[in-house]
Coordinates of C-alpha atoms in Angstrom, one line a residue:
M1 CA 40.8 85.3 -2.0
F2 CA 41.0 84.9 -5.8
C3 CA 40.7 81.6 -7.5
P4 CA 44.0 80.9 -9.4
Q5 CA 41.9 78.8 -11.7
C6 CA 38.9 81.1 -12.8
G7 CA 39.7 84.3 -10.9
S8 CA 36.6 84.5 -8.9
Q9 CA 36.6 86.0 -5.5
N10 CA 36.0 83.7 -2.6
D11 CA 36.2 84.2 1.2
D12 CA 39.3 83.4 2.9
A13 CA 37.8 80.5 4.9
H14 CA 37.0 78.6 1.7
A15 CA 39.2 75.9 0.8
F16 CA 37.7 75.5 -2.8
C17 CA 36.3 77.9 -5.4
R18 CA 32.5 78.5 -5.4
Q19 CA 32.6 78.8 -9.4
C20 CA 34.9 75.9 -10.5
G21 CA 35.7 73.9 -7.3
A22 CA 39.5 74.4 -7.9
S23 CA 41.5 74.2 -4.5
L24 CA 42.3 77.6 -3.0
R25 CA 45.2 76.2 -1.2
R26 CA 48.7 75.9 -2.3
G27 CA 49.5 72.6 -3.9
E28 CA 45.9 71.6 -4.5
T29 CA 44.0 72.2 -7.8
T30 CA 41.0 70.5 -7.9
A31 CA 38.6 69.3 -5.0
P32 CA 38.8 65.5 -4.1
A33 CA 36.1 63.5 -5.8
P34 CA 33.7 62.1 -3.5
A35 CA 34.2 58.3 -2.8
P36 CA 31.6 56.4 -4.6
P37 CA 28.8 55.3 -2.4
V38 CA 29.5 51.6 -1.2
S39 CA 26.5 49.5 -1.4
P40 CA 26.0 46.6 1.1
P41 CA 26.7 43.3 -0.2
P42 CA 23.6 41.3 -1.4
P43 CA 22.1 39.1 1.2
A44 CA 23.1 35.5 0.7
P45 CA 20.3 33.5 -0.8
T46 CA 18.3 31.2 1.5
V47 CA 18.1 27.7 0.6
S48 CA 14.6 26.4 1.7
T49 CA 14.6 22.6 2.7
P50 CA 11.5 20.9 1.4
P51 CA 9.4 19.2 3.9
P52 CA 9.7 15.4 4.0
A53 CA 7.4 13.6 1.8
A54 CA 4.4 12.0 3.5
P55 CA 4.0 8.5 3.2
A56 CA 1.6 7.2 0.4
A57 CA -1.8 6.5 1.7
G58 CA -4.0 3.6 0.5
Q59 CA -1.4 0.8 0.0
A60 CA -2.0 -2.6 1.2
T61 CA 1.2 -3.2 3.2
R62 CA 0.1 -4.5 6.6
Y63 CA -0.3 -8.2 7.2
A64 CA -3.7 -9.7 7.9
N65 CA -3.7 -10.9 11.7
F66 CA -5.0 -14.2 12.9
G67 CA -8.2 -12.8 14.4
L68 CA -9.3 -11.4 10.9
R69 CA -8.4 -14.5 9.0
L70 CA -10.3 -16.5 11.5
L71 CA -13.4 -14.3 11.2
A72 CA -13.2 -14.6 7.4
V73 CA -13.0 -18.2 7.6
I74 CA -16.0 -18.4 9.7
L75 CA -18.1 -16.2 7.5
D76 CA -16.9 -18.3 4.5
A77 CA -18.0 -21.3 6.3
I78 CA -21.5 -19.8 6.7
V79 CA -21.7 -19.0 3.1
T80 CA -20.4 -22.5 1.7
G81 CA -22.5 -24.3 4.5
I82 CA -25.6 -22.8 3.1
A83 CA -24.7 -23.8 -0.4
G84 CA -23.7 -27.3 0.9
V85 CA -27.2 -27.9 2.5
L86 CA -28.9 -26.7 -0.8
L87 CA -26.8 -29.0 -2.8
G88 CA -27.2 -31.8 -0.5
A89 CA -31.0 -31.5 -0.3
M90 CA -31.1 -31.5 -4.1
L91 CA -29.0 -34.5 -4.2
G92 CA -31.0 -36.3 -1.7
L93 CA -34.2 -35.8 -3.3
M94 CA -32.8 -37.0 -6.6
A95 CA -31.8 -40.2 -4.9
G96 CA -35.1 -40.5 -3.1
L97 CA -37.0 -39.9 -6.5
G98 CA -34.8 -42.2 -8.4
G99 CA -35.2 -45.0 -5.7
A100 CA -39.0 -44.6 -5.7
M101 CA -39.3 -44.9 -9.4
T102 CA -36.9 -47.9 -9.8
G103 CA -37.7 -49.5 -6.5
V104 CA -34.1 -49.9 -5.9
H105 CA -33.0 -49.2 -2.0
D106 CA -29.7 -50.6 -2.5
A107 CA -27.1 -49.3 0.2
A108 CA -24.5 -49.2 -2.5
V109 CA -26.7 -46.6 -4.3
F110 CA -27.0 -44.4 -1.4
G111 CA -23.2 -44.6 -0.7
A112 CA -22.4 -43.7 -4.2
M113 CA -24.7 -40.7 -3.8
N114 CA -23.1 -39.7 -0.5
L115 CA -19.7 -39.9 -2.3
L116 CA -21.1 -37.8 -5.0
G117 CA -22.4 -35.1 -2.6
F118 CA -18.9 -35.0 -0.9
L119 CA -17.1 -34.6 -4.3
S120 CA -19.6 -32.0 -5.4
G121 CA -19.2 -30.1 -2.0
T122 CA -15.4 -30.0 -2.4
A123 CA -15.5 -29.0 -6.1
A124 CA -17.9 -26.2 -4.9
G125 CA -15.6 -25.0 -2.1
W126 CA -12.6 -25.1 -4.5
L127 CA -14.3 -23.3 -7.3
Y128 CA -15.8 -20.8 -5.0
E129 CA -12.5 -19.9 -3.3
A130 CA -10.1 -20.2 -6.4
L131 CA -12.5 -18.1 -8.5
M132 CA -13.0 -15.5 -6.1
V133 CA -9.5 -15.3 -4.7
S134 CA -8.1 -15.1 -8.5
S135 CA -10.7 -12.5 -9.6
S136 CA -10.1 -8.7 -9.5
Y137 CA -11.6 -8.7 -6.0
Q138 CA -8.9 -10.8 -4.7
A139 CA -10.9 -12.2 -1.8
T140 CA -13.7 -14.4 -1.0
L141 CA -17.1 -13.0 0.5
G142 CA -15.7 -13.4 4.0
K143 CA -12.3 -11.8 3.4
M144 CA -14.1 -8.8 1.6
A145 CA -16.3 -8.4 4.7
V146 CA -13.4 -8.0 6.9
G147 CA -11.1 -6.0 4.5
I148 CA -8.2 -8.5 3.4
V149 CA -6.9 -9.7 0.4
V150 CA -4.8 -12.5 -1.0
T151 CA -1.9 -11.5 -3.1
D152 CA 1.5 -13.0 -4.4
M153 CA 4.6 -12.3 -2.9
Q154 CA 4.8 -8.8 -4.6
G155 CA 1.3 -7.8 -3.8
R156 CA 0.0 -8.6 -7.1
R157 CA -3.3 -10.5 -8.1
I158 CA -2.8 -14.3 -8.2
S159 CA -3.7 -16.6 -11.0
F160 CA -6.5 -19.5 -10.7
L161 CA -3.8 -22.0 -10.7
R162 CA -2.1 -20.6 -7.8
A163 CA -5.4 -19.9 -6.0
T164 CA -6.1 -23.8 -6.4
G165 CA -2.9 -24.7 -5.1
R166 CA -3.5 -22.5 -1.9
Y167 CA -7.0 -24.2 -1.4
F168 CA -5.8 -27.7 -1.5
G169 CA -2.9 -26.6 0.8
K170 CA -5.3 -26.0 3.2
F171 CA -5.9 -29.7 3.7
V172 CA -2.1 -30.1 4.5
S173 CA -2.5 -27.0 7.0
S174 CA -5.4 -28.9 8.7
M175 CA -3.2 -32.0 9.6
L176 CA -1.7 -32.3 13.0
M177 CA -4.2 -30.4 14.9
M178 CA -4.6 -27.4 12.4
I179 CA -0.8 -26.7 13.2
G180 CA -0.4 -25.1 9.6
Y181 CA -3.0 -22.6 10.6
L182 CA -1.8 -21.7 14.0
I183 CA 1.8 -21.2 13.0
Q184 CA 0.5 -18.1 11.2
P185 CA 0.8 -15.3 13.9
F186 CA 4.6 -16.3 14.5
T187 CA 5.8 -16.4 11.1
E188 CA 7.5 -13.3 9.5
K189 CA 5.0 -12.3 7.1
R190 CA 2.1 -13.6 8.9
Q191 CA 1.7 -16.8 6.6
A192 CA 0.0 -19.7 7.4
L193 CA 1.4 -23.1 5.8
H194 CA -0.8 -23.1 2.8
D195 CA 0.5 -19.6 2.1
M196 CA 3.9 -20.5 2.0
M197 CA 3.2 -23.5 -0.2
A198 CA 1.5 -21.3 -2.7
G199 CA 3.7 -18.4 -2.4
C200 CA 0.8 -16.1 -1.2
L201 CA 0.4 -13.1 1.1
V202 CA -2.7 -12.3 3.0
L203 CA -2.9 -8.3 3.4
R204 CA -5.1 -6.0 5.2
K205 CA -6.5 -3.2 2.9
V206 CA -5.7 0.3 4.0
P207 CA -8.3 2.8 3.3
R208 CA -7.3 5.5 0.7

C-alpha cells in the first residue's frame, strides 16, 4: 500500500505511514496526536500543629503553707532572741555600772531601763523584719532558709512602709489566741490577718 501523502510503500497491515505518519485508511489523514501525560495532582500541604507550650519554670506562684511559715517564724525567733539577749545584757551592764558609779539603786531607774530594753527590742525586731522583707531578698533570714518570700498582691517587692505595716499587724494577729495566724490555711490565698491588712502575699519560691 502506497501512502497518499508522500507516496511511500507500506505494508497493508499498517494503519499509518512509516515515513510521514499520515493515515493509510480512507477518511484519516494524520495520526492522532498522543494524549499529553496526566500528572497526578500535587499532594495537599500538611499543616503541622505546634506542640503546646510548656509552662514557664521558675515562677513563684505557689502560696507558702502554714508549716513553712511556722518554721520561718521559729528560725527568726532564734535570730532575734540571740540579738535580744545580747542587747539586754548590754543594757543591764550599763545600768549596773551607772548604779555603781552614782550610788543610785532606785526601782524607778531599773523600771526605766526595763522599758528602754523593751522598746529597743521592739525597734530591733521591727527594723530587722521591715528592712529585710523590703530589700531585694524579700525575706528575713528564717524565710530565706525555708525558701519563701513576701510580695504585694501582684508578686512584686514591697516597700519599707508596707513591710512596717505588716510587722505591726502581727500584734493584731496575735490577739484572741493567735486567731489571725490560725486562719492562714483556710483563706483563699493563704494569707494571715496581717497579710490581708498590709495587702501582701507569702509565696514559695519555685526553683528555675
